[in-house]
PDB file of C-alpha atoms in Angstrom:
ATOM      1  CA  MET A   1      69.097 112.529  89.667  1.00 41.00           C
ATOM      2  CA  GLU A   2      67.259 110.711  92.440  1.00 42.00           C
ATOM      3  CA  TYR A   3      68.359 110.673  96.075  1.00 37.00           C
ATOM      4  CA  ASN A   4      68.233 107.912  98.642  1.00 48.00           C
ATOM      5  CA  CYS A   5      70.052 107.301 101.940  1.00 50.00           C
ATOM      6  CA  GLY A   6      71.662 110.698 101.544  1.00 49.00           C
ATOM      7  CA  LEU A   7      73.463 109.518  98.404  1.00 49.00           C
ATOM      8  CA  PRO A   8      72.702 110.272  94.750  1.00 48.00           C
ATOM      9  CA  VAL A   9      71.360 107.364  92.723  1.00 51.00           C
ATOM     10  CA  PRO A  10      73.368 107.225  89.480  1.00 51.00           C
ATOM     11  CA  ALA A  11      71.460 106.876  86.257  1.00 49.00           C
ATOM     12  CA  ALA A  12      73.768 104.235  84.849  1.00 46.00           C
ATOM     13  CA  SER A  13      77.134 103.011  86.119  1.00 45.00           C
ATOM     14  CA  SER A  14      77.910 103.363  89.827  1.00 47.00           C
ATOM     15  CA  THR A  15      81.256 103.427  91.593  1.00 49.00           C
ATOM     16  CA  THR A  16      81.762 100.143  93.380  1.00 53.00           C
ATOM     17  CA  LEU A  17      83.068  99.691  96.879  1.00 57.00           C
ATOM     18  CA  GLU A  18      86.462  98.797  95.436  1.00 48.00           C
ATOM     19  CA  SER A  19      87.989 101.080  92.823  1.00 44.00           C
ATOM     20  CA  LYS A  20      90.789  99.969  90.500  1.00 43.00           C
ATOM     21  CA  PRO A  21      92.420  97.416  92.815  1.00 45.00           C
ATOM     22  CA  LYS A  22      95.408  95.343  91.877  1.00 45.00           C
ATOM     23  CA  LYS A  23      94.834  91.649  92.193  1.00 45.00           C
ATOM     24  CA  VAL A  24      97.166  90.230  94.823  1.00 42.00           C
ATOM     25  CA  THR A  25      97.635  86.501  95.170  1.00 42.00           C
ATOM     26  CA  VAL A  26     100.488  86.312  97.677  1.00 41.00           C
ATOM     27  CA  PRO A  27      99.348  86.734 101.293  1.00 46.00           C
ATOM     28  CA  LEU A  28     101.565  88.317 103.922  1.00 47.00           C
ATOM     29  CA  PHE A  29     100.920  85.421 106.272  1.00 51.00           C
ATOM     30  CA  SER A  30     102.239  82.169 104.827  1.00 52.00           C
ATOM     31  CA  LEU A  31      99.879  79.234 104.889  1.00 52.00           C
ATOM     32  CA  GLY A  32     100.312  77.418 108.190  1.00 56.00           C
ATOM     33  CA  ALA A  33     102.969  79.789 109.522  1.00 58.00           C
ATOM     34  CA  VAL A  34     104.708  78.674 112.700  1.00 61.00           C
ATOM     35  CA  THR A  35     105.406  81.135 115.534  1.00 70.00           C
ATOM     36  CA  PRO A  36     105.900  80.593 119.264  1.00 79.00           C
ATOM     37  CA  LEU A  37     102.651  80.543 121.242  1.00 92.00           C
ATOM     38  CA  LEU A  38     102.014  82.986 124.066  1.00 93.00           C
ATOM     39  CA  ALA A  39     102.062  81.600 127.601  1.00 92.00           C
ATOM     40  CA  LYS A  40      98.359  82.303 128.127  1.00 94.00           C
ATOM     41  CA  GLN A  41      95.301  83.432 126.189  1.00 96.00           C
ATOM     42  CA  TRP A  42      95.127  87.171 125.514  1.00 95.00           C
ATOM     43  CA  ARG A  43      91.330  86.827 125.624  1.00 96.00           C
ATOM     44  CA  ASN A  44      89.709  84.516 128.097  1.00 95.00           C
ATOM     45  CA  VAL A  45      87.665  81.757 126.455  1.00 97.00           C
ATOM     46  CA  GLU A  46      86.391  78.620 128.153  1.00 97.00           C
ATOM     47  CA  TRP A  47      86.671  75.647 125.815  1.00 98.00           C
ATOM     48  CA  SER A  48      84.139  73.088 127.026  1.00 98.00           C
ATOM     49  CA  LYS A  49      80.884  71.363 126.187  1.00 97.00           C
ATOM     50  CA  GLU A  50      79.208  73.316 128.995  1.00 98.00           C
ATOM     51  CA  GLU A  51      80.351  76.640 127.496  1.00 98.00           C
ATOM     52  CA  ARG A  52      79.075  75.566 124.100  1.00 97.00           C
ATOM     53  CA  GLU A  53      75.642  74.730 125.514  1.00 96.00           C
ATOM     54  CA  THR A  54      75.511  77.992 127.459  1.00 97.00           C
ATOM     55  CA  LEU A  55      76.251  79.977 124.303  1.00 97.00           C
ATOM     56  CA  VAL A  56      73.702  78.015 122.250  1.00 95.00           C
ATOM     57  CA  GLU A  57      71.014  78.742 124.824  1.00 94.00           C
ATOM     58  CA  SER A  58      72.014  82.401 124.972  1.00 95.00           C
ATOM     59  CA  VAL A  59      71.559  82.814 121.206  1.00 95.00           C
ATOM     60  CA  ARG A  60      68.402  80.716 121.132  1.00 94.00           C
ATOM     61  CA  SER A  61      66.769  82.773 123.868  1.00 94.00           C
ATOM     62  CA  PHE A  62      67.942  86.142 122.554  1.00 95.00           C
ATOM     63  CA  LYS A  63      65.253  88.778 122.086  1.00 94.00           C
ATOM     64  CA  PRO A  64      65.846  92.293 120.722  1.00 93.00           C
ATOM     65  CA  ALA A  65      65.556  95.043 123.318  1.00 89.00           C
ATOM     66  CA  SER A  66      62.579  96.503 121.456  1.00 90.00           C
ATOM     67  CA  GLU A  67      58.817  96.523 121.864  1.00 87.00           C
ATOM     68  CA  THR A  68      58.144  96.534 118.131  1.00 90.00           C
ATOM     69  CA  VAL A  69      60.917  94.402 116.589  1.00 94.00           C
ATOM     70  CA  THR A  70      61.035  90.624 117.012  1.00 94.00           C
ATOM     71  CA  GLU A  71      64.070  89.871 114.829  1.00 96.00           C
ATOM     72  CA  ALA A  72      67.578  91.324 114.774  1.00 97.00           C
ATOM     73  CA  ARG A  73      68.874  91.838 111.243  1.00 98.00           C
ATOM     74  CA  VAL A  74      72.651  91.591 110.907  1.00 98.00           C
ATOM     75  CA  LEU A  75      74.399  92.404 107.613  1.00 98.00           C
ATOM     76  CA  LEU A  76      77.692  90.766 106.666  1.00 98.00           C
ATOM     77  CA  ILE A  77      79.832  92.766 104.258  1.00 96.00           C
ATOM     78  CA  GLY A  78      83.361  92.330 102.954  1.00 93.00           C
ATOM     79  CA  PRO A  79      85.612  91.433 100.034  1.00 92.00           C
ATOM     80  CA  VAL A  80      84.807  88.587  97.668  1.00 88.00           C
ATOM     81  CA  GLY A  81      85.900  85.265  99.162  1.00 89.00           C
ATOM     82  CA  ALA A  82      86.362  86.571 102.713  1.00 94.00           C
ATOM     83  CA  GLY A  83      83.890  84.015 104.126  1.00 94.00           C
ATOM     84  CA  LYS A  84      80.572  85.830 104.609  1.00 95.00           C
ATOM     85  CA  SER A  85      78.360  83.034 103.257  1.00 93.00           C
ATOM     86  CA  SER A  86      80.556  80.406 104.924  1.00 95.00           C
ATOM     87  CA  PHE A  87      80.074  82.089 108.304  1.00 97.00           C
ATOM     88  CA  ILE A  88      76.288  82.044 107.877  1.00 96.00           C
ATOM     89  CA  SER A  89      76.376  78.365 106.900  1.00 95.00           C
ATOM     90  CA  SER A  90      78.693  77.582 109.816  1.00 96.00           C
ATOM     91  CA  VAL A  91      76.360  79.220 112.341  1.00 96.00           C
ATOM     92  CA  GLN A  92      73.437  77.347 110.796  1.00 94.00           C
ATOM     93  CA  SER A  93      75.471  74.152 111.101  1.00 94.00           C
ATOM     94  CA  VAL A  94      76.038  74.664 114.820  1.00 95.00           C
ATOM     95  CA  PHE A  95      72.293  74.926 115.426  1.00 93.00           C
ATOM     96  CA  SER A  96      71.401  72.144 113.004  1.00 91.00           C
ATOM     97  CA  GLY A  97      73.724  69.675 114.695  1.00 91.00           C
ATOM     98  CA  ARG A  98      75.471  68.833 111.420  1.00 91.00           C
ATOM     99  CA  VAL A  99      77.525  70.604 108.775  1.00 93.00           C
ATOM    100  CA  ILE A 100      75.258  72.157 106.141  1.00 87.00           C
ATOM    101  CA  ASN A 101      75.623  74.788 103.426  1.00 79.00           C
ATOM    102  CA  ARG A 102      72.213  76.424 103.325  1.00 65.00           C
ATOM    103  CA  ALA A 103      73.798  79.758 102.371  1.00 53.00           C
ATOM    104  CA  MET A 104      75.210  79.088  98.910  1.00 53.00           C
ATOM    105  CA  VAL A 105      78.994  79.275  99.078  1.00 54.00           C
ATOM    106  CA  GLY A 106      81.266  79.860  96.098  1.00 51.00           C
ATOM    107  CA  SER A 107      85.003  79.638  95.565  1.00 49.00           C
ATOM    108  CA  SER A 108      87.634  82.216  96.480  1.00 48.00           C
ATOM    109  CA  SER A 109      87.682  83.667  92.955  1.00 49.00           C
ATOM    110  CA  SER A 110      87.500  87.395  92.238  1.00 50.00           C
ATOM    111  CA  SER A 111      83.822  87.103  91.270  1.00 51.00           C
ATOM    112  CA  SER A 112      81.167  87.231  93.968  1.00 52.00           C
ATOM    113  CA  PHE A 113      79.061  84.058  94.124  1.00 54.00           C
ATOM    114  CA  THR A 114      76.312  85.849  96.026  1.00 67.00           C
ATOM    115  CA  LYS A 115      74.436  88.267  93.772  1.00 80.00           C
ATOM    116  CA  LYS A 116      71.204  88.834  95.691  1.00 90.00           C
ATOM    117  CA  LEU A 117      70.124  89.986  99.126  1.00 95.00           C
ATOM    118  CA  HIS A 118      69.428  86.816 101.108  1.00 95.00           C
ATOM    119  CA  SER A 119      68.252  86.805 104.733  1.00 96.00           C
ATOM    120  CA  PHE A 120      68.741  83.638 106.781  1.00 95.00           C
ATOM    121  CA  THR A 121      66.880  83.101 110.044  1.00 95.00           C
ATOM    122  CA  ILE A 122      68.956  81.028 112.447  1.00 94.00           C
ATOM    123  CA  ARG A 123      66.799  78.248 113.826  1.00 86.00           C
ATOM    124  CA  GLY A 124      66.917  76.714 117.306  1.00 71.00           C
ATOM    125  CA  ALA A 125      68.798  73.652 118.456  1.00 64.00           C
ATOM    126  CA  GLY A 126      68.003  70.334 120.081  1.00 60.00           C
ATOM    127  CA  GLU A 127      64.333  69.875 120.912  1.00 60.00           C
ATOM    128  CA  LYS A 128      63.582  73.327 119.523  1.00 60.00           C
ATOM    129  CA  ALA A 129      65.399  72.810 116.207  1.00 60.00           C
ATOM    130  CA  ASP A 130      62.340  73.836 114.177  1.00 70.00           C
ATOM    131  CA  GLU A 131      61.773  77.059 116.103  1.00 84.00           C
ATOM    132  CA  PRO A 132      63.357  80.201 114.641  1.00 91.00           C
ATOM    133  CA  THR A 133      65.570  82.336 116.834  1.00 94.00           C
ATOM    134  CA  SER A 134      65.425  86.128 116.710  1.00 96.00           C
ATOM    135  CA  LEU A 135      68.679  86.313 114.746  1.00 97.00           C
ATOM    136  CA  VAL A 136      68.651  86.967 110.988  1.00 97.00           C
ATOM    137  CA  LEU A 137      71.958  87.027 109.097  1.00 97.00           C
ATOM    138  CA  CYS A 138      71.883  88.910 105.783  1.00 97.00           C
ATOM    139  CA  ASP A 139      74.160  88.027 102.888  1.00 95.00           C
ATOM    140  CA  VAL A 140      74.913  90.360  99.965  1.00 94.00           C
ATOM    141  CA  MET A 141      77.214  90.626  96.976  1.00 90.00           C
ATOM    142  CA  GLY A 142      80.842  90.900  98.013  1.00 88.00           C
ATOM    143  CA  VAL A 143      83.086  93.883  97.549  1.00 78.00           C
ATOM    144  CA  GLY A 144      84.435  93.491  94.005  1.00 64.00           C
ATOM    145  CA  GLU A 145      87.791  93.899  92.330  1.00 53.00           C
ATOM    146  CA  GLY A 146      86.831  96.180  89.469  1.00 49.00           C
ATOM    147  CA  GLU A 147      84.802  99.220  88.519  1.00 50.00           C
ATOM    148  CA  THR A 148      81.910  97.172  87.160  1.00 54.00           C
ATOM    149  CA  THR A 149      81.768  94.385  89.733  1.00 64.00           C
ATOM    150  CA  GLY A 150      80.901  94.219  93.386  1.00 82.00           C
ATOM    151  CA  LEU A 151      78.542  95.926  95.787  1.00 89.00           C
ATOM    152  CA  THR A 152      78.292  99.710  95.523  1.00 88.00           C
ATOM    153  CA  LEU A 153      78.362 102.089  98.474  1.00 89.00           C
ATOM    154  CA  HIS A 154      74.884 103.291  97.556  1.00 92.00           C
ATOM    155  CA  ASP A 155      73.407  99.780  97.447  1.00 94.00           C
ATOM    156  CA  ALA A 156      75.086  98.794 100.726  1.00 94.00           C
ATOM    157  CA  LEU A 157      73.447 101.754 102.441  1.00 96.00           C
ATOM    158  CA  SER A 158      70.129 100.934 100.757  1.00 97.00           C
ATOM    159  CA  VAL A 159      70.217  97.517 102.421  1.00 97.00           C
ATOM    160  CA  ILE A 160      71.156  98.968 105.811  1.00 98.00           C
ATOM    161  CA  THR A 161      68.393 101.577 105.712  1.00 97.00           C
ATOM    162  CA  GLY A 162      65.827  98.939 104.708  1.00 98.00           C
ATOM    163  CA  HIS A 163      65.016 100.162 101.187  1.00 98.00           C
ATOM    164  CA  ALA A 164      66.398  97.144  99.300  1.00 97.00           C
ATOM    165  CA  PRO A 165      63.848  94.301  98.974  1.00 96.00           C
ATOM    166  CA  GLU A 166      64.605  90.695  99.882  1.00 95.00           C
ATOM    167  CA  GLY A 167      65.949  88.812  96.879  1.00 93.00           C
ATOM    168  CA  HIS A 168      67.085  91.964  95.078  1.00 94.00           C
ATOM    169  CA  GLN A 169      69.793  91.164  92.536  1.00 93.00           C
ATOM    170  CA  PHE A 170      72.580  93.716  92.717  1.00 91.00           C
ATOM    171  CA  SER A 171      74.085  95.336  89.647  1.00 87.00           C
ATOM    172  CA  PRO A 172      76.397  98.370  89.561  1.00 81.00           C
ATOM    173  CA  GLU A 173      74.543  99.505  86.436  1.00 86.00           C
ATOM    174  CA  GLN A 174      71.136  99.376  88.143  1.00 90.00           C
ATOM    175  CA  PRO A 175      71.384 100.931  91.638  1.00 92.00           C
ATOM    176  CA  VAL A 176      68.557 100.468  94.124  1.00 95.00           C
ATOM    177  CA  GLY A 177      65.952 103.189  93.674  1.00 95.00           C
ATOM    178  CA  SER A 178      62.231 103.910  93.755  1.00 94.00           C
ATOM    179  CA  ASP A 179      61.831 102.126  90.409  1.00 95.00           C
ATOM    180  CA  THR A 180      63.354  98.908  91.817  1.00 94.00           C
ATOM    181  CA  LEU A 181      60.843  96.060  91.981  1.00 95.00           C
ATOM    182  CA  GLY A 182      59.752  95.661  95.609  1.00 95.00           C
ATOM    183  CA  TYR A 183      61.489  98.875  96.715  1.00 97.00           C
ATOM    184  CA  VAL A 184      60.581  99.698 100.342  1.00 97.00           C
ATOM    185  CA  LYS A 185      59.617 103.376 100.312  1.00 96.00           C
ATOM    186  CA  LYS A 186      59.098 103.840 104.046  1.00 96.00           C
ATOM    187  CA  PRO A 187      61.099 101.171 105.869  1.00 97.00           C
ATOM    188  CA  SER A 188      60.282 100.530 109.513  1.00 95.00           C
ATOM    189  CA  THR A 189      62.821  99.593 112.167  1.00 95.00           C
ATOM    190  CA  ARG A 190      62.169  95.906 111.484  1.00 95.00           C
ATOM    191  CA  ASP A 191      63.180  96.402 107.818  1.00 97.00           C
ATOM    192  CA  LYS A 192      66.509  97.995 108.681  1.00 97.00           C
ATOM    193  CA  VAL A 193      69.846  96.418 109.561  1.00 98.00           C
ATOM    194  CA  HIS A 194      70.624  96.579 113.279  1.00 98.00           C
ATOM    195  CA  CYS A 195      74.335  95.701 113.169  1.00 98.00           C
ATOM    196  CA  VAL A 196      76.931  95.517 110.383  1.00 98.00           C
ATOM    197  CA  VAL A 197      79.662  92.889 110.469  1.00 98.00           C
ATOM    198  CA  PHE A 198      82.739  93.403 108.319  1.00 97.00           C
ATOM    199  CA  VAL A 199      84.342  90.128 107.239  1.00 97.00           C
ATOM    200  CA  VAL A 200      88.075  90.091 106.492  1.00 97.00           C
ATOM    201  CA  ASP A 201      90.217  87.182 105.298  1.00 97.00           C
ATOM    202  CA  GLY A 202      93.047  86.608 107.766  1.00 97.00           C
ATOM    203  CA  LEU A 203      95.323  85.300 105.008  1.00 95.00           C
ATOM    204  CA  LYS A 204      94.901  88.435 102.902  1.00 95.00           C
ATOM    205  CA  VAL A 205      94.511  91.107 105.552  1.00 95.00           C
ATOM    206  CA  SER A 206      97.877  92.703 104.766  1.00 89.00           C
ATOM    207  CA  SER A 207      97.771  92.192 101.013  1.00 91.00           C
ATOM    208  CA  TYR A 208      94.397  93.811 100.267  1.00 89.00           C
ATOM    209  CA  ASN A 209      94.689  96.785  97.966  1.00 85.00           C
ATOM    210  CA  LYS A 210      95.014 100.038  99.937  1.00 81.00           C
ATOM    211  CA  SER A 211      91.815 101.357  98.397  1.00 79.00           C
ATOM    212  CA  PHE A 212      89.922  98.720 100.356  1.00 83.00           C
ATOM    213  CA  GLY A 213      90.865 100.508 103.559  1.00 86.00           C
ATOM    214  CA  THR A 214      89.656 103.836 102.184  1.00 85.00           C
ATOM    215  CA  THR A 215      86.430 102.233 101.022  1.00 84.00           C
ATOM    216  CA  PHE A 216      85.759 100.458 104.318  1.00 90.00           C
ATOM    217  CA  GLN A 217      86.388 103.544 106.377  1.00 89.00           C
ATOM    218  CA  GLN A 218      84.185 105.640 104.084  1.00 88.00           C
ATOM    219  CA  LEU A 219      81.428 103.070 104.450  1.00 92.00           C
ATOM    220  CA  ARG A 220      81.920 102.941 108.220  1.00 95.00           C
ATOM    221  CA  GLU A 221      81.489 106.702 108.455  1.00 96.00           C
ATOM    222  CA  HIS A 222      78.143 106.550 106.616  1.00 96.00           C
ATOM    223  CA  ILE A 223      76.974 103.606 108.747  1.00 97.00           C
ATOM    224  CA  SER A 224      77.949 105.383 111.965  1.00 96.00           C
ATOM    225  CA  LYS A 225      75.836 108.388 110.944  1.00 96.00           C
ATOM    226  CA  LEU A 226      72.878 106.000 110.700  1.00 96.00           C
ATOM    227  CA  GLY A 227      73.444 104.959 114.320  1.00 95.00           C
ATOM    228  CA  VAL A 228      74.319 101.369 113.427  1.00 97.00           C
ATOM    229  CA  HIS A 229      77.101  99.670 115.392  1.00 97.00           C
ATOM    230  CA  GLN A 230      79.824  97.720 113.590  1.00 98.00           C
ATOM    231  CA  VAL A 231      82.036  94.776 114.465  1.00 98.00           C
ATOM    232  CA  ALA A 232      84.304  92.523 112.409  1.00 98.00           C
ATOM    233  CA  LEU A 233      85.233  88.883 111.846  1.00 98.00           C
ATOM    234  CA  LEU A 234      88.730  87.684 110.966  1.00 98.00           C
ATOM    235  CA  THR A 235      88.292  84.455 109.009  1.00 98.00           C
ATOM    236  CA  HIS A 236      90.541  81.550 107.986  1.00 97.00           C
ATOM    237  CA  VAL A 237      92.518  81.753 111.225  1.00 97.00           C
ATOM    238  CA  ASP A 238      93.095  78.000 111.076  1.00 96.00           C
ATOM    239  CA  GLN A 239      95.073  78.559 107.871  1.00 95.00           C
ATOM    240  CA  VAL A 240      96.986  81.565 109.187  1.00 95.00           C
ATOM    241  CA  CYS A 241      98.592  79.669 112.054  1.00 94.00           C
ATOM    242  CA  ARG A 242      99.563  75.994 111.945  1.00 93.00           C
ATOM    243  CA  ALA A 243      99.181  75.533 115.706  1.00 94.00           C
ATOM    244  CA  THR A 244      95.678  76.978 115.543  1.00 95.00           C
ATOM    245  CA  GLY A 245      94.910  74.808 112.530  1.00 94.00           C
ATOM    246  CA  ASN A 246      95.833  71.744 114.563  1.00 95.00           C
ATOM    247  CA  ASP A 247      94.056  72.980 117.690  1.00 96.00           C
ATOM    248  CA  ILE A 248      91.601  75.876 117.429  1.00 97.00           C
ATOM    249  CA  THR A 249      91.831  76.473 121.192  1.00 97.00           C
ATOM    250  CA  GLN A 250      95.271  78.011 120.530  1.00 97.00           C
ATOM    251  CA  VAL A 251      93.705  80.899 118.623  1.00 98.00           C
ATOM    252  CA  TYR A 252      94.149  83.406 121.462  1.00 98.00           C
ATOM    253  CA  GLN A 253      97.698  82.236 122.167  1.00 97.00           C
ATOM    254  CA  SER A 254      98.875  82.695 118.589  1.00 96.00           C
ATOM    255  CA  GLN A 255     101.105  85.718 118.047  1.00 95.00           C
ATOM    256  CA  ILE A 256     100.565  85.702 114.284  1.00 95.00           C
ATOM    257  CA  ILE A 257      96.777  85.787 114.675  1.00 96.00           C
ATOM    258  CA  LYS A 258      97.114  88.634 117.149  1.00 96.00           C
ATOM    259  CA  GLN A 259      99.199  90.473 114.532  1.00 95.00           C
ATOM    260  CA  ALA A 260      96.555  89.761 111.886  1.00 97.00           C
ATOM    261  CA  MET A 261      93.914  91.222 114.206  1.00 97.00           C
ATOM    262  CA  VAL A 262      95.949  94.433 114.451  1.00 97.00           C
ATOM    263  CA  LYS A 263      96.254  94.535 110.647  1.00 96.00           C
ATOM    264  CA  ALA A 264      92.480  94.081 110.326  1.00 97.00           C
ATOM    265  CA  ALA A 265      91.936  96.910 112.807  1.00 97.00           C
ATOM    266  CA  ASP A 266      94.158  99.203 110.722  1.00 95.00           C
ATOM    267  CA  LEU A 267      92.380  98.210 107.511  1.00 94.00           C
ATOM    268  CA  LEU A 268      88.922  98.865 108.934  1.00 95.00           C
ATOM    269  CA  GLY A 269      89.786 101.822 111.118  1.00 95.00           C
ATOM    270  CA  MET A 270      88.403 100.218 114.272  1.00 96.00           C
ATOM    271  CA  ALA A 271      89.800  99.004 117.588  1.00 97.00           C
ATOM    272  CA  THR A 272      90.762  95.331 117.908  1.00 97.00           C
ATOM    273  CA  SER A 273      88.158  94.997 120.675  1.00 97.00           C
ATOM    274  CA  TYR A 274      85.487  95.013 117.943  1.00 98.00           C
ATOM    275  CA  ILE A 275      87.144  92.169 116.013  1.00 98.00           C
ATOM    276  CA  VAL A 276      86.849  88.438 116.702  1.00 98.00           C
ATOM    277  CA  PRO A 277      88.561  85.500 114.934  1.00 98.00           C
ATOM    278  CA  VAL A 278      86.522  82.617 113.503  1.00 98.00           C
ATOM    279  CA  LYS A 279      87.026  79.301 111.777  1.00 97.00           C
ATOM    280  CA  ASN A 280      84.241  78.454 109.340  1.00 97.00           C
ATOM    281  CA  TYR A 281      83.219  74.932 108.406  1.00 95.00           C
ATOM    282  CA  CYS A 282      84.506  74.456 104.852  1.00 89.00           C
ATOM    283  CA  SER A 283      85.827  70.940 104.195  1.00 87.00           C
ATOM    284  CA  GLU A 284      84.601  69.228 107.376  1.00 90.00           C
ATOM    285  CA  LEU A 285      81.699  66.794 107.427  1.00 90.00           C
ATOM    286  CA  ASP A 286      81.267  66.776 111.207  1.00 94.00           C
ATOM    287  CA  LEU A 287      80.983  69.482 113.849  1.00 96.00           C
ATOM    288  CA  ASP A 288      83.770  70.192 116.307  1.00 97.00           C
ATOM    289  CA  GLU A 289      82.985  71.370 119.835  1.00 98.00           C
ATOM    290  CA  ASN A 290      85.777  73.961 120.018  1.00 98.00           C
ATOM    291  CA  THR A 291      85.049  75.348 116.544  1.00 98.00           C
ATOM    292  CA  ASP A 292      81.437  75.721 117.663  1.00 98.00           C
ATOM    293  CA  VAL A 293      82.537  77.663 120.737  1.00 98.00           C
ATOM    294  CA  LEU A 294      84.561  80.106 118.619  1.00 98.00           C
ATOM    295  CA  LEU A 295      81.640  80.610 116.200  1.00 98.00           C
ATOM    296  CA  LEU A 296      79.156  81.069 119.033  1.00 98.00           C
ATOM    297  CA  LYS A 297      81.436  83.563 120.785  1.00 98.00           C
ATOM    298  CA  ALA A 298      81.400  85.573 117.546  1.00 98.00           C
ATOM    299  CA  VAL A 299      77.588  85.485 117.439  1.00 98.00           C
ATOM    300  CA  ASP A 300      77.419  86.516 121.095  1.00 97.00           C
ATOM    301  CA  HIS A 301      79.789  89.413 120.313  1.00 98.00           C
ATOM    302  CA  ILE A 302      77.533  90.529 117.448  1.00 98.00           C
ATOM    303  CA  LEU A 303      74.360  90.357 119.530  1.00 97.00           C
ATOM    304  CA  ARG A 304      75.829  92.649 122.169  1.00 96.00           C
ATOM    305  CA  TYR A 305      76.084  95.403 119.574  1.00 97.00           C
ATOM    306  CA  VAL A 306      72.655  94.577 118.167  1.00 97.00           C
ATOM    307  CA  ASN A 307      71.162  95.361 121.557  1.00 94.00           C
ATOM    308  CA  LEU A 308      73.115  98.600 121.727  1.00 95.00           C
ATOM    309  CA  TYR A 309      71.307  99.645 118.557  1.00 96.00           C
ATOM    310  CA  PHE A 310      67.897  99.002 120.133  1.00 94.00           C
ATOM    311  CA  GLN A 311      68.912 100.724 123.359  1.00 91.00           C
ATOM    312  CA  ASP A 312      69.995 103.755 121.333  1.00 91.00           C
ATOM    313  CA  ASN A 313      66.860 103.742 119.185  1.00 84.00           C
ATOM    314  CA  ARG A 314      63.986 102.992 121.543  1.00 76.00           C
ATOM    315  CA  GLU A 315      60.606 103.621 119.925  1.00 59.00           C
TER     316      GLU A 315
END
């Protein structure tokens, strides 16, 4: 038996991140639920064109706090259909100035559309639209709903530690190992993941199988030992709350979204201060200024923890 990332590499089948879940189709939060709004935002967000431009410039000018690394690699991980690929496409859309789906996005079925490790460099905006930023968002197979589907704990850690090659196609029966084509034997800091973002569907946050929580917290423990900081996104908030769906600026005045954030915190075993709500571009054809602000605030939140990684791991 071969060892990697402190975990044994199975010879054949590998336990997936989700073990024997029960498929649940009824969410706790009804679609477009109506609840009274709070009198004021429970997190302060400025909704304006000026704030949007400030955030765009902040991301565009971001540089890792490292002398040897020029790009920050951020891994998105979560259940199938939670919105990982959609978030990447939405961020790309903000900087492209139009809605695009460069990260291939599937449906909300139980099968993961993404099968390979794909890294997407976020490019600049405006006059510098062709210039890459220092932010790279990494997409992987989603957490599955069966013993033979979905990303395994071993393979997730192989990506984070930089052993898994770009374009690697994941399979529970063929875990990442030294015999994997393109396997990175001695990954440098630039090959590793510098922040992990858990993505949770706001509509399903209370109806996920309980084993998801065990799996996430087990994964978080392994990631913490690697010195990698973790945050989380709560997606589909526009569908959780009708008021927020009509006006995304109500997101931090919605009691039901605040409750969903608490549920996500319990599921992941992390404080709500690490979690931010987002609305991805899914059916829209045009950008919306306030949706952009919410997406950019999420990116800004992620980059803060990216820099903590480099501050903790100065070379």
